[in-house]
Every structure is written in C-alpha cells, then in structure tokens.
Coordinates of C-alpha atoms in Angstrom, one line a residue:
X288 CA 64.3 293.5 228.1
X289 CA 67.9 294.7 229.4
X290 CA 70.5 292.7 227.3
X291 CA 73.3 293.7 230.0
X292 CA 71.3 291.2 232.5
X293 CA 71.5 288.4 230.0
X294 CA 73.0 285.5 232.7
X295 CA 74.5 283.8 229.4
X296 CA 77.2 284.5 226.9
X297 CA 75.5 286.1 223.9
X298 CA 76.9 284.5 220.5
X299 CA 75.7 282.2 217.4
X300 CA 75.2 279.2 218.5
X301 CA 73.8 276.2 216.4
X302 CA 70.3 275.0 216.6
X303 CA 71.5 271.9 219.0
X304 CA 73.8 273.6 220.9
X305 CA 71.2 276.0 221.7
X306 CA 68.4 273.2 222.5
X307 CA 71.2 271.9 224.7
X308 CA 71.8 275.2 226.9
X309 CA 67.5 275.4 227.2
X310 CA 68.4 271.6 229.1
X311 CA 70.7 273.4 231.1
X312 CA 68.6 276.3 232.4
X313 CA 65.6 273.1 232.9
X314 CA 68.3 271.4 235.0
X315 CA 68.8 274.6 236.9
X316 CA 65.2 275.2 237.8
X317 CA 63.6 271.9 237.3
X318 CA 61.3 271.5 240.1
X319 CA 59.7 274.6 240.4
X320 CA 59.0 274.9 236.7
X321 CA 57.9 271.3 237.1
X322 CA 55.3 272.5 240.2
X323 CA 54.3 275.2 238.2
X324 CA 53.4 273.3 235.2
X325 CA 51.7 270.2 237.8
X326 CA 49.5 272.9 240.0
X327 CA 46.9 273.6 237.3
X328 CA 46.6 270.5 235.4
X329 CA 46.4 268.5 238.6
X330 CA 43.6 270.8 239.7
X331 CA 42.1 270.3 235.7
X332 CA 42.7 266.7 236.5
X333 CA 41.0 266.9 240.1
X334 CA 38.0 268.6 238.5
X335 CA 37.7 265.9 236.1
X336 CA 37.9 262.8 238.1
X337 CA 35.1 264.8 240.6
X338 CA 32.6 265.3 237.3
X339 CA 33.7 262.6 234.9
X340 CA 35.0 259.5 237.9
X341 CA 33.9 256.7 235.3
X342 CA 36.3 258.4 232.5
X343 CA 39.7 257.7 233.4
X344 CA 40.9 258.2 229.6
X345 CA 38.8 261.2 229.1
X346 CA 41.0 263.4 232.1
X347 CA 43.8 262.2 230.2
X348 CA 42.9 263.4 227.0
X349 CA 42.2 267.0 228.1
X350 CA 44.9 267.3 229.7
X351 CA 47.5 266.4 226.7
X352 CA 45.3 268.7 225.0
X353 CA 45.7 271.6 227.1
X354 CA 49.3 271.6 227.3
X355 CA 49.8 274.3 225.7
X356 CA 48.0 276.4 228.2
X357 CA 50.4 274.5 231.4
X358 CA 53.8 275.1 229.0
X359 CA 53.0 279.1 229.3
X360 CA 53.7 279.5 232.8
X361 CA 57.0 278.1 232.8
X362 CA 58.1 279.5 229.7
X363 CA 57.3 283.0 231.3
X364 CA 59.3 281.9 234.3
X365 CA 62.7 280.8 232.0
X366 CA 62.3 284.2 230.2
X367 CA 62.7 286.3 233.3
X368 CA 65.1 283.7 235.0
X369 CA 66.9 284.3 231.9
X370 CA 67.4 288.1 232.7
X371 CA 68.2 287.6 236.2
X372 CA 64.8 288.6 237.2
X373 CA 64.2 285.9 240.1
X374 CA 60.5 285.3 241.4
X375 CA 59.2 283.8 244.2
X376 CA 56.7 280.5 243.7
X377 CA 53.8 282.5 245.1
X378 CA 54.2 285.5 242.6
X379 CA 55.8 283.4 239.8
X380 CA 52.5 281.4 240.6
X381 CA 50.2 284.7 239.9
X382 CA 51.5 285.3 236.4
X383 CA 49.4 282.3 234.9
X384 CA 46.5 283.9 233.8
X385 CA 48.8 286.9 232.5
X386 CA 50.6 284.1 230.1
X387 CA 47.2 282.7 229.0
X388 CA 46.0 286.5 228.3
X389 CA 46.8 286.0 224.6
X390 CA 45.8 283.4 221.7
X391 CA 44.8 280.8 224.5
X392 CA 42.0 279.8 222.2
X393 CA 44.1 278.9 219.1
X394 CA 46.8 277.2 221.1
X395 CA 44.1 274.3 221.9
X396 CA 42.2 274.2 218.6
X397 CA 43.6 275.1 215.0
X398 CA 47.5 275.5 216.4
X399 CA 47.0 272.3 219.1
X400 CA 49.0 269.7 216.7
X401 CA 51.9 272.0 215.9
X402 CA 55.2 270.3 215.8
X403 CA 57.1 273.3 216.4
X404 CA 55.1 274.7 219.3
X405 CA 57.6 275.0 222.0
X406 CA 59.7 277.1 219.1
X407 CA 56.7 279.1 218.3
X408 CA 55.1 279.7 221.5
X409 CA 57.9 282.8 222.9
X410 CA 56.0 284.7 219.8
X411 CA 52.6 284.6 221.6
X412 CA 53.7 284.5 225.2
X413 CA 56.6 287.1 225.1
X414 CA 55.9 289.3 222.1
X415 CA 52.3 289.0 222.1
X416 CA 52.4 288.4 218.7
X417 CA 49.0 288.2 216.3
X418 CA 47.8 288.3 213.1
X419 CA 50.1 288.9 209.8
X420 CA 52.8 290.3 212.0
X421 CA 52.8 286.8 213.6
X422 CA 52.8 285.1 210.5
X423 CA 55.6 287.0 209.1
X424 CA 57.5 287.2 212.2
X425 CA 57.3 283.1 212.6
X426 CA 58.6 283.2 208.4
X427 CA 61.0 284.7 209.3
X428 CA 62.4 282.5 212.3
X429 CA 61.7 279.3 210.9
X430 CA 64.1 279.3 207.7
X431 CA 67.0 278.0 209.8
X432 CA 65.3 276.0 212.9
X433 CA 62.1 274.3 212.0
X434 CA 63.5 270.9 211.6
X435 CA 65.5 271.2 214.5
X436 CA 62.4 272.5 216.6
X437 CA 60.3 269.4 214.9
X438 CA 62.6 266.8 216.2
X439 CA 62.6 268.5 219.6
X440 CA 59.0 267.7 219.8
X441 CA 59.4 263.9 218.2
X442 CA 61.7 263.5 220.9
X443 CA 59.6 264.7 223.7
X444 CA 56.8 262.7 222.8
X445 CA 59.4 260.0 222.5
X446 CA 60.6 260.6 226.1
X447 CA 57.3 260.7 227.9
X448 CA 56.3 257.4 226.4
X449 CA 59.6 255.6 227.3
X450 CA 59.4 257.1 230.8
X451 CA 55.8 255.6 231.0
X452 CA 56.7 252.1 230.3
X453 CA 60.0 252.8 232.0
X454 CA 57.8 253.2 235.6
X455 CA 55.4 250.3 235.5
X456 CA 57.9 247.9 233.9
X457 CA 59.9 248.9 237.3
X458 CA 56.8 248.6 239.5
X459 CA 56.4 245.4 238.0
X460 CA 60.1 243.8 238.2
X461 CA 59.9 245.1 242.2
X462 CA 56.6 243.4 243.1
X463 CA 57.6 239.9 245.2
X464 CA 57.3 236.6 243.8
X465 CA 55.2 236.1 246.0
X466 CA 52.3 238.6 245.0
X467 CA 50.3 237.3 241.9
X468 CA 48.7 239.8 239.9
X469 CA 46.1 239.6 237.0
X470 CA 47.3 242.2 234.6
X471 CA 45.0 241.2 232.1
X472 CA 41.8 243.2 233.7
X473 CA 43.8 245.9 234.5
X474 CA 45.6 246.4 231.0
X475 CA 41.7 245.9 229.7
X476 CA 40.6 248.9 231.7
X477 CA 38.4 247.1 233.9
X478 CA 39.8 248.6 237.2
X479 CA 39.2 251.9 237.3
X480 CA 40.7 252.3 240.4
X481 CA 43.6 251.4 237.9
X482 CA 43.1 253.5 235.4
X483 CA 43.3 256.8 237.6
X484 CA 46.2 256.0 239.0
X485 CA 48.1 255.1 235.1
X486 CA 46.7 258.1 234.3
X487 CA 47.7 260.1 237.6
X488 CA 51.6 258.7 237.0
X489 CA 51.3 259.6 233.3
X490 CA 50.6 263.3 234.4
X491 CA 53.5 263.6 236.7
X492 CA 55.4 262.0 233.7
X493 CA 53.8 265.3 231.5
X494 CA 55.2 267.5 234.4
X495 CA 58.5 266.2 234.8
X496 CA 59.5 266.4 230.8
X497 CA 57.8 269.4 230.3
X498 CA 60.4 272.0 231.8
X499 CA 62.9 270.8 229.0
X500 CA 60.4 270.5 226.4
X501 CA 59.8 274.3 227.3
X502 CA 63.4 275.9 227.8
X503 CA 65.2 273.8 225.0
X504 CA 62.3 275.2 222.2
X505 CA 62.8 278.9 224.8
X506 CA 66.6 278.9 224.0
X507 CA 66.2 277.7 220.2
X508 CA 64.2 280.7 219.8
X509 CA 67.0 283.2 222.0
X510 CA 69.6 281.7 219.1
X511 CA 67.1 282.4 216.5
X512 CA 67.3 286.2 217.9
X513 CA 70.8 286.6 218.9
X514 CA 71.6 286.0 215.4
X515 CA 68.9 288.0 213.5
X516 CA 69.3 290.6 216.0
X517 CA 73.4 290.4 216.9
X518 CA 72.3 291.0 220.5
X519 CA 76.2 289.8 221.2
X520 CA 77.5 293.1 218.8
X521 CA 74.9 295.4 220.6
X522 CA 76.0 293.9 224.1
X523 CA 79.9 295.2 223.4
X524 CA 78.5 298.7 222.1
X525 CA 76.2 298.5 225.6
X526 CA 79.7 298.0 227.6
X527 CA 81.9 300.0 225.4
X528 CA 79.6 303.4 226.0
X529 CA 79.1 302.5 229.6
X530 CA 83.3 302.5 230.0
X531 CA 83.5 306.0 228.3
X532 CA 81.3 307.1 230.1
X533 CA 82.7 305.8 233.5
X534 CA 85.7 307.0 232.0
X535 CA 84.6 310.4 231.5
X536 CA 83.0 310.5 235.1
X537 CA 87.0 309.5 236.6
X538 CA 88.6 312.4 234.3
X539 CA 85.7 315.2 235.4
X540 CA 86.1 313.9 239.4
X541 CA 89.9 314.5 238.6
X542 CA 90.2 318.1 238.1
X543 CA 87.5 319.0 240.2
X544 CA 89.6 317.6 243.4
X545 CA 93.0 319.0 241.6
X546 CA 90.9 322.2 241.7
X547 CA 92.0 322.6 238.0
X548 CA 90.9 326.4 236.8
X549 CA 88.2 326.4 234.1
X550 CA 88.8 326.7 230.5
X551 CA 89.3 330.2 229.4
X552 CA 86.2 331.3 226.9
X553 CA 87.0 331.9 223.1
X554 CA 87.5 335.1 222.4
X555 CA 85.2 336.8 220.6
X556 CA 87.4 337.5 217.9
X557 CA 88.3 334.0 217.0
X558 CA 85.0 332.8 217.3
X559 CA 84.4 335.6 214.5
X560 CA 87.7 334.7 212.5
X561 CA 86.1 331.0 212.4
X562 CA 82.5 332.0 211.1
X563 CA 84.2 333.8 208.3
X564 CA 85.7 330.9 207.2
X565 CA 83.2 328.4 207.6
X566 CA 80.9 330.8 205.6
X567 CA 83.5 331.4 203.0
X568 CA 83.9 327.5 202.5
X569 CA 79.8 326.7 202.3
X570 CA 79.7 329.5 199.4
X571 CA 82.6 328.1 197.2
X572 CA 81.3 324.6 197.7
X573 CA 77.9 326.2 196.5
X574 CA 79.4 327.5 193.1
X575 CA 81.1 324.5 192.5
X576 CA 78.0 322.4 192.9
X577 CA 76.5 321.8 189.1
X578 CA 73.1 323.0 188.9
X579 CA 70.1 320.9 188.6
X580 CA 68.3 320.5 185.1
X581 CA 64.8 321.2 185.1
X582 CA 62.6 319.0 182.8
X583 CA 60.6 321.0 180.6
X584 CA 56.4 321.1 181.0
X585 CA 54.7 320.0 178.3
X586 CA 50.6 318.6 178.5
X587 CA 50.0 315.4 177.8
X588 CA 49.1 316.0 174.2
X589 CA 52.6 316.8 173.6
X590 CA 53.7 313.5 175.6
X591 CA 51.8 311.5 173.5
X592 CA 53.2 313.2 170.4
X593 CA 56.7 312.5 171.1
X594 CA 56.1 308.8 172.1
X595 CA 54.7 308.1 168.5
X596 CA 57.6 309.7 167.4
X597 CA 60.1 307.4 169.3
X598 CA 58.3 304.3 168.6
X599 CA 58.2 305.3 164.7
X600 CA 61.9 305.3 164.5
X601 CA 63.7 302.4 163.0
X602 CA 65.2 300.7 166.0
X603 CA 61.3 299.7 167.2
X604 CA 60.8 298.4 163.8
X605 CA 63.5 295.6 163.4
X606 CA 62.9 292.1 161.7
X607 CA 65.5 288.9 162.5
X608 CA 65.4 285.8 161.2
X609 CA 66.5 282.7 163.2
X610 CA 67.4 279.3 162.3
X611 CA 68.0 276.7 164.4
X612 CA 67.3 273.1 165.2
X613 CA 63.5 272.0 167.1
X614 CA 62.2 268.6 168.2
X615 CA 59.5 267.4 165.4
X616 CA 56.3 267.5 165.7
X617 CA 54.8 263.5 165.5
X618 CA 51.8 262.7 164.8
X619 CA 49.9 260.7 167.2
X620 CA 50.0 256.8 166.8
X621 CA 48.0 254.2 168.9
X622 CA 50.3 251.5 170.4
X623 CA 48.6 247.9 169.6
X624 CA 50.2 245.5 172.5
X625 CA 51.8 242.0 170.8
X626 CA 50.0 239.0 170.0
X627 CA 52.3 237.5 172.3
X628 CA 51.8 240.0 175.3
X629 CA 47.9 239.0 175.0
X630 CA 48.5 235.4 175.0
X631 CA 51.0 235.4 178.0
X632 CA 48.4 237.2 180.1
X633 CA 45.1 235.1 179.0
X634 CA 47.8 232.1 180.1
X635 CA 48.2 233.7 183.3
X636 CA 44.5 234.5 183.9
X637 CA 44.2 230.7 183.2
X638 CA 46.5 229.5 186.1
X639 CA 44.3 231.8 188.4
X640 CA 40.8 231.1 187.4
X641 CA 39.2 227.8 189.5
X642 CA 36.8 225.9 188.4
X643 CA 35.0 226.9 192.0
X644 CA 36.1 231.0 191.7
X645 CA 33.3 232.6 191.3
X646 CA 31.9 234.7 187.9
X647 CA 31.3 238.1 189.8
X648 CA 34.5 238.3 191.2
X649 CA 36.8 241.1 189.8
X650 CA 38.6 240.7 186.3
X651 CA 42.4 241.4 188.0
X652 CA 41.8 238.7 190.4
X653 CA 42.7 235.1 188.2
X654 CA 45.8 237.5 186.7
X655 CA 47.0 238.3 190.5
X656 CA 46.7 234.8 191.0
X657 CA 48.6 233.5 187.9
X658 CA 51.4 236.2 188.7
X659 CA 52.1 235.1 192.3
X660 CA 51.6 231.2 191.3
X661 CA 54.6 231.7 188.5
X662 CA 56.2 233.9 191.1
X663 CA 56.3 231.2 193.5
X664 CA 57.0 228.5 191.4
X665 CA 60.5 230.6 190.2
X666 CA 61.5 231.4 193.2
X667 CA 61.0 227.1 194.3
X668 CA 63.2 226.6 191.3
X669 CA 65.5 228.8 191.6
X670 CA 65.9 227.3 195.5
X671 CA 66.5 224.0 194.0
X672 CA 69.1 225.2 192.0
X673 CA 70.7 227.6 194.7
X674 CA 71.0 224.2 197.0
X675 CA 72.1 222.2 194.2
X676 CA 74.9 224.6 193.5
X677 CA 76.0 224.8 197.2
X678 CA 75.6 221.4 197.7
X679 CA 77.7 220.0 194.6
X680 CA 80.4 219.0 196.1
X681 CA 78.4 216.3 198.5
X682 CA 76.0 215.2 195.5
X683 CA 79.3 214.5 193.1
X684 CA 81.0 212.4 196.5
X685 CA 77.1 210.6 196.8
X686 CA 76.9 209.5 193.2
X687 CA 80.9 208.5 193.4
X688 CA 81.9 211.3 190.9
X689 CA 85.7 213.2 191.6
X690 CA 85.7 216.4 192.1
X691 CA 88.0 217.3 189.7
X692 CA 89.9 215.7 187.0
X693 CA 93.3 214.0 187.3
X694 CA 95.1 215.3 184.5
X695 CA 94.2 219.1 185.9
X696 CA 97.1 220.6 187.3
X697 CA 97.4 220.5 191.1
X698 CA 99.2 222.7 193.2
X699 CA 101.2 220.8 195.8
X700 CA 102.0 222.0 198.9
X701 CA 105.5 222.0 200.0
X702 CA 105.0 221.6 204.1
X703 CA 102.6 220.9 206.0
X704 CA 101.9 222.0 209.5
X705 CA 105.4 222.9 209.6
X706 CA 106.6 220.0 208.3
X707 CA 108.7 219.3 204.8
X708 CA 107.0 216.7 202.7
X709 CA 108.7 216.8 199.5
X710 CA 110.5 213.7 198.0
X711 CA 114.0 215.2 197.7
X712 CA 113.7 215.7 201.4
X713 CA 113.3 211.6 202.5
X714 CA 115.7 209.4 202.6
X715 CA 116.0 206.4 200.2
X716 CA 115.0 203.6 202.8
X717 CA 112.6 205.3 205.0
X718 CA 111.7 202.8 208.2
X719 CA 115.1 201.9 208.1
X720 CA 116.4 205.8 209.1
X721 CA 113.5 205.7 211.4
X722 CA 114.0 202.6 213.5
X723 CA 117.6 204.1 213.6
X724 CA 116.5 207.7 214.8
X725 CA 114.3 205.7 217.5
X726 CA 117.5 203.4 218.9
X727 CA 119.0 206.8 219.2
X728 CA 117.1 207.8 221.3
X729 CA 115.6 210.8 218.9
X730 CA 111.9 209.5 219.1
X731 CA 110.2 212.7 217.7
X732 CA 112.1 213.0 214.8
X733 CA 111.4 209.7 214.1
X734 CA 107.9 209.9 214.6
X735 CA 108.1 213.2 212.3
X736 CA 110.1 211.5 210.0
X737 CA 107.4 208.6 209.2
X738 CA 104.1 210.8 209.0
X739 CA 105.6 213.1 206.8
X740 CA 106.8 210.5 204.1
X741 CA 103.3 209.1 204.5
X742 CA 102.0 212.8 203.9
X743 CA 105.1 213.2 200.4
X744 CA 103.6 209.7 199.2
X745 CA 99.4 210.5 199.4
X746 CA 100.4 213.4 197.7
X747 CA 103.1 212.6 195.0
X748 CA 102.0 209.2 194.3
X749 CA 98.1 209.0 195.2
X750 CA 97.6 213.0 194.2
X751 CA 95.5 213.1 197.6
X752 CA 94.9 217.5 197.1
X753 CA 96.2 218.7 200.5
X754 CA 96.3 222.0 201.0
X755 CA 98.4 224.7 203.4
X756 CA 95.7 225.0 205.6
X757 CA 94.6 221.5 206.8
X758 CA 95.3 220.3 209.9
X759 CA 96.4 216.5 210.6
X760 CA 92.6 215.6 211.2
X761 CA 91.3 217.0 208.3
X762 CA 94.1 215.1 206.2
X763 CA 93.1 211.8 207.3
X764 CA 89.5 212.6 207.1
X765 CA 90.2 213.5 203.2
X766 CA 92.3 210.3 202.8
X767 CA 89.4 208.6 203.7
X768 CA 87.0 210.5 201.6
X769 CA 89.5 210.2 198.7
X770 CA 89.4 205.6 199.3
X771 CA 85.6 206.0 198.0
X772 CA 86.6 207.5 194.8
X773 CA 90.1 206.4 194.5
X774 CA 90.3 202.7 194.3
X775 CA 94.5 203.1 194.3
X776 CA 93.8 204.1 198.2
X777 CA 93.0 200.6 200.1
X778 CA 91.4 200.9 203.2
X779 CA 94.2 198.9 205.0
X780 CA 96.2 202.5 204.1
X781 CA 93.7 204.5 205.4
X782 CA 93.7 202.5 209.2
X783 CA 97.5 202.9 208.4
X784 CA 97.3 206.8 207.9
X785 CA 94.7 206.9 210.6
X786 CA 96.5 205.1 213.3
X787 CA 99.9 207.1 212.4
X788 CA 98.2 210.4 212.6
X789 CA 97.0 209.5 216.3
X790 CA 100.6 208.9 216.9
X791 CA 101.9 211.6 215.6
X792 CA 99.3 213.8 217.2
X793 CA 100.1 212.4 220.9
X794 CA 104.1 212.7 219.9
X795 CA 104.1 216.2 219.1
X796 CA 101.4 217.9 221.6
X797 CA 101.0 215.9 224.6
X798 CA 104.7 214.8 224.1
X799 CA 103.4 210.8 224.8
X800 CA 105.4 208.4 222.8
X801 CA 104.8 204.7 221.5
X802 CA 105.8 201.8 222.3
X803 CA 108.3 199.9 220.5
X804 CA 106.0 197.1 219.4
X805 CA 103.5 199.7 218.5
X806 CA 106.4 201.6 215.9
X807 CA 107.5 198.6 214.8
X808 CA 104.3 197.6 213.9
X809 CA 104.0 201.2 211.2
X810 CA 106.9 200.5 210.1
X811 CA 105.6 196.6 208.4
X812 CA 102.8 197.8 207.5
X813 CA 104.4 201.4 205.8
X814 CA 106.3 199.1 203.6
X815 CA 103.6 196.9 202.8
X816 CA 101.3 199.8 201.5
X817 CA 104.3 202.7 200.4
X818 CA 107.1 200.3 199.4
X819 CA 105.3 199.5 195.9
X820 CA 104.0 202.1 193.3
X821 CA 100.5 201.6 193.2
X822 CA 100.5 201.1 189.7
X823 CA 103.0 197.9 190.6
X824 CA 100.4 196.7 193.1
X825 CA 98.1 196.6 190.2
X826 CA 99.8 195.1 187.6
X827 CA 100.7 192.3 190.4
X828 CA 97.5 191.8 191.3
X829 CA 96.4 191.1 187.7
X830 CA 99.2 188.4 187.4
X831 CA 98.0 186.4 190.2

C-alpha cells in the first residue's frame, strides 16, 4: 500500500462525509463494479433455476444470503482503484476467488446478519484479518463508526426495497388501458413464469445498489484509518523527504557540472585535536554522574524478619473512631391493602362477570372487563360534558336563556367597519340631516349617516354586544338572534335593520344607490322604531 498513490486528499473526515466520498468513487465506476457483482450471482441464480425451476423464492433466498461472497469482488476492485491501480474486467474478473480465499465460511453463517458488514468486511478481504487480532482490530474501529455503518446498511435494505416496488409500480402505470391483467394469481405466486422474472429484476436491483453499499462502508473504514493512522501527517513527511532529497540530487548535479574541486580532507591533526576533546568531555561527564546504590543481599529469612518488624511499628497499628449519620435499619412489615381497595375491585369483578361467562375461565378476566366497562363509561361522560361545554352557547339560545347578564359591564365599540357610531357623533334629528344630505346630492353619506345611527342605537339603547370585528352581516344576523331573547327588539326592527344593511351594503361596494321612494320609506319607519326609547314604547303600550 503506497500512500503517495492515494487518488484522494488524505484528512479527517466525518463518518457521513466519508460514506458520501465511498458514493462518489461508486458513481465513478458503477457499472463495472455492478457486472462484477451480477457475473456470479447470475450464474448462482442460473444454476438454481436449472436444479430447483419450481422454486422461484428459494434462488432468491440464496442469493441474499450469499452476498457477502458477490460484495468481495468489488470491494477488492475500489481498494486498488483507490491507489490508482486500474484493472482490466477480465483480470479484475480473476481476483474473485482470491477475495473469497479468507473467512468465506463465516461471512454466510455466524457473521451473515451483521449490520455493519460492508464496515467490517475491508478487515477480512484486505487485511486478512482472523481470530483475536480481528476481534481487537474491529474494537478498535468501531468506537466512533458503528452507528453510522448500521444505518448505512438500514438504508440499503431500504433502497433495494423502494427500487423494487419503484419498477413494477412503473411497469404497471405504462401497461395500456387496454391490456387487462389479473394481478391477483401472479401476486399469489401462481405463475411461475412470474416469479422468475420478480426475482430476476430483484437481482439486478441487488447489483445495481450494491457498488454503493460496498464503497460507502470501503471509505468509512479509509476514515476510520486515516485518523487512527494520520496517513495525511505521514503523506507530508513522504513528500517533504522526497523534496530534500530531489533537492540534494540539484545541489550534487550542480558542482559536478561547475566542476567544483573536492573538499580538502581533515587534517590529521585536527581530527586528533577533536578526539581529545570529545574524550575529555565523556570522562568529566562520567565523574559528575552520581553513582548507583546497590541494595544490600540478604536471604529471605532476613526479609521476613524485617517485614515483622515494619508491620509491628505503631503506624500499622492505629484505631479511629467515626461518627456519622446511617439510614435505620426497619424491620420488616406486611402491607394489608384497604377494606376499601378490596371492595372497589370485588365491584369491578362484578360488572365483568355474566351470568353466561363461564367458571373455568381465568380469575383476571371479570376484573379486565369491569376496568374497560368504567373506562368506557368515563370517557362517554366525559364526551357529554366536552360537547355540552362547547356547545353552551346554542343550548342557552335553545332554551331562550342570555348569554350573559345585563347589568355586566359591556365594552362598546366605538366604530364599526370604519364607521363612528357613537351618540355625540349624530345629529339631534337624524332622517331629517339625511333626506337633506340626499337632495344634495351627497347620497353616500347619507346612506352612511342612517346605518350608523341604527348601529349607535342597537348598541346604546338595546345593548345589542357588537364587537370590532363583525362585519355588516354578522350584525344583522346577531340583531336577529338578540329579537328571540330580547323582547325590547321587535321584529318590524329587525326587517328594518335587515333591509338598511342590504342598502348600505350595495351603496358602499357596488356603489348602486336607492331609489328615492325606497329611502324615504327607512326613513318612516327609522322614526317609528328609533324615535321612542324602548322603555316609552312600553309604558305606552301598557296604557292602551
């Protein structure tokens, strides 16, 4: 393995970015990892439908189970493709046997259901890895991308299956109207025609998702290395050494063609002058070395002497007292359960027990049927309550109840819809200042002016609760919801309100004014319902 022919960028990369560079290099050779991967299992699959043609499902079977033995030819390939080492099909082709040399036998039994197997399978295929080195080896890769290389395989499986259904659901949306087919038989495995041919498009599925199955668990296990190993620190030292050395190589070539003379030889007198000192050093650094203490010999006799001694001393022979705080130990008390407990669940067992249950049946069962009848009949009563709380409002209107009291204080809106309806803002004699406004030839504000001393009056006089955010419908449909339970609001001034707010309505958005007639006509009846309080309307009506 020549790190200097590593085709990518050597650094730490995280688990996902490094699953995401194995779909690269797939991308990059796809097809022929893909042949390589299809050439034996179709021939496994061949063999099969030759020996076994009335077991469709059985073909299928073996060859999910033997893909680990298909994945080991194209993980060799992405290893060497990896180092720049580029094969042809035809040898790449011979190496299969070669990848299956090793641990073939516990890829397909013991190791078959491993989650992590396109992670772990570089360790038997590239560094023919076995036994307790394997084990502690595959320790020791795992602490940081097991997870990662768990969900790689999740998502495989994932991937093949939505592929599957993502084929025949297209077969079947481009099949003619015209064409009826009887799926049922088929989808029943009666056809076996059918069934080889599922199964023959499941195994190019297999083939087509294995090359990044293969080279995303390949790279996850290259990041593993490049950071255990620091194959990126180790790739600078490579090229650092190999520019001193080119570097030396130019200086050498250099003076040979400047024809440089050769370095006069020491002369023998220095090179003496220089042993002299280095001897003179090594001696002084000698004396001023301490010298090391020898341990006397004694027999183990002695040994065992001094020992007593040592432990017979006072320090071995110390005594402290300690005082602190401990939970108490309690004597054990049986729990007796409540009278009360024991009558609730003989009343429960009660609900469940029929006079047609019968006496072998288990003890639990009349309790488990007392729980889920009080359960049920909770939860219906507590939906009777939920909808009578929601639904409050109607009941109170049905039985001719207000929905809130008169002397509560109201908050009354100022405008609505853009309009002022307070008193101080009306005149004193209102269809008077209207029926002028209308000879004028100022028919809007007219209009205006009438609706919204009808709006000041519901509300200051008749406490109809308007709020901000009603719209002119929604006022006269709570005028007229207000006459059932207000008997101050006659239904002549609820056609009145009604047939004013249609005017107003096709005055102010479609722009469509009324006739004169049809504004004079308001006006009469305005004053007959507004011009009296209704409290004067009352105490007239009493008199007569």
């Amino acid at each position: 393995m020549n790190l200097s022919q590593l085709v990518v960028h050597a650094r730490q990369r995280s688990n996902w970015e490094s699953v995401d560079l194995g779909i690269l290099l797939a991308r990059r050779h796809w097809l022929l990892m893909a042949t390589l991967w299809l050439i034996p299992a179709a021939a496994v699959f061949s063999l099969l439908l030759l020996i076994f043609p009335d077991r469709p499902n059985l073909a299928l079977l073996v060859i999910w189970w033997l893909k680990p033995v298909f994945e080991r030819l194209p993980l060799l390939l992405a290893s060497r493709q990896l180092f720049a080492q580029v094969d042809s099909f035809a040898d790449a082709l011979k190496l299969f046997f070669r990848a299956n040399r090793c641990d073939a036998l516990s890829w397909i039994s013991w190791r078959r259901l491993n989650f992590t197997r396109s992670f772990d399978l570089p360790l038997t295929v590239l560094e023919q890895a076995k036994g307790s080195v394997r084990t502690a080896r595959q320790s020791l890769l795992h602490r940081k991308t097991a997870g990662t290389a768990s969900w790689l395989h999740i998502v495989g499986a994932h991937v093949e299956l939505i592929l599957s259904i993502g084929l025949w659901a297209l077969v079947y949306m481009m099949l003619p109207e015209q064409i009826e087919v009887d799926w049922l038989p088929l989808v029943q495995g009666d056809n076996q025609f059918f069934m080889w041919l599922a199964n023959g498009v499941s195994l190019l599925v297999m083939a087509a998702v294995a090359p990044f199955y293969v080279c995303a668990g390949f790279m996850l296990y290259i990041g593993r290395r490049v950071e255990l190993e620091a194959w990126d620190v180790e790739i600078q030292f490579r090229k650092l050494r190999e520019r001193f050395i080119a570097k030396r190589g130019t200086q050498k070539n250099g003076r040979l063609e400047n024809n440089n003379p050769p370095s006069t030889p020491r002369k023998p007198s220095s090179v003496n002058t220089t042993l002299s000192c280095l001897f003179a050093l090594l001696f002084c650094f000698s004396l001023a070395m301490p010298q090391p203490a020898l341990a006397d010999v004694i027999t183990p006799a002695q040994a065992e002497e001094q020992i007593d001694e040592v432990m017979a001393e006072d320090d071995f022979h110390q005594k402290e007292t300690v005082r602190g705080w401990r939970l108490k130990d309690f004597e054990e008390t049986k729990y007796h359960f409540p009278e009360w407990v024991i009558a609730i669940i003989e009343w429960l067992e009660g609900l469940g027990w029929d006079d047609d249950s019968d006496e072998t049946e288990a003890s639990w069962v009349p309790l488990l049927a007392g729980i889920v009848e009080v359960i049920l009949w909770i939860l219906a009563l507590a939906l009777v309550v939920w909808l009578a709380w929601h639904c409050r409002k109607y009941i109170r209107r049905a039985l001719g109840l207000r929905t809130r009291t008169i002397n509560a204080p109201v908050e009354r809106p100022e405008t609505l819809f853009g309009l002022d309806v307070r008193d101080d803002s009306l005149p004193d004699d209102v269809t008077a200042e209207v029926l002028a406004l209308w000879e004028r030839g100022r028919q809007r504000e007219a209009i205006s002016l009438l609706y919204r001393a009808s709006l000041a009056h519901l509300i200051n006089r008749y406490n109809c609760p308007f709020q901000d955010h009603h719209t002119e419908a929604e006022c006269a449909q709570l005028v007229h919801e207000e006459s059932g339970l207000n008997k101050q609001i006659t239904p002549k001034l609820v056609q009145l309100f009604s047939r004013l707010t249609q005017v107003w309505q096709h005055q102010a958005y479609a722009h469509r004014a009324p006739a004169t007639p049809l504004l004079e006509s308001l006006c009469r009846d305005w004053l007959i319902s507004f011009s009296a309080s209704p409290t004067d309307g009352d105490t007239q009506g009493g008199q007569a």
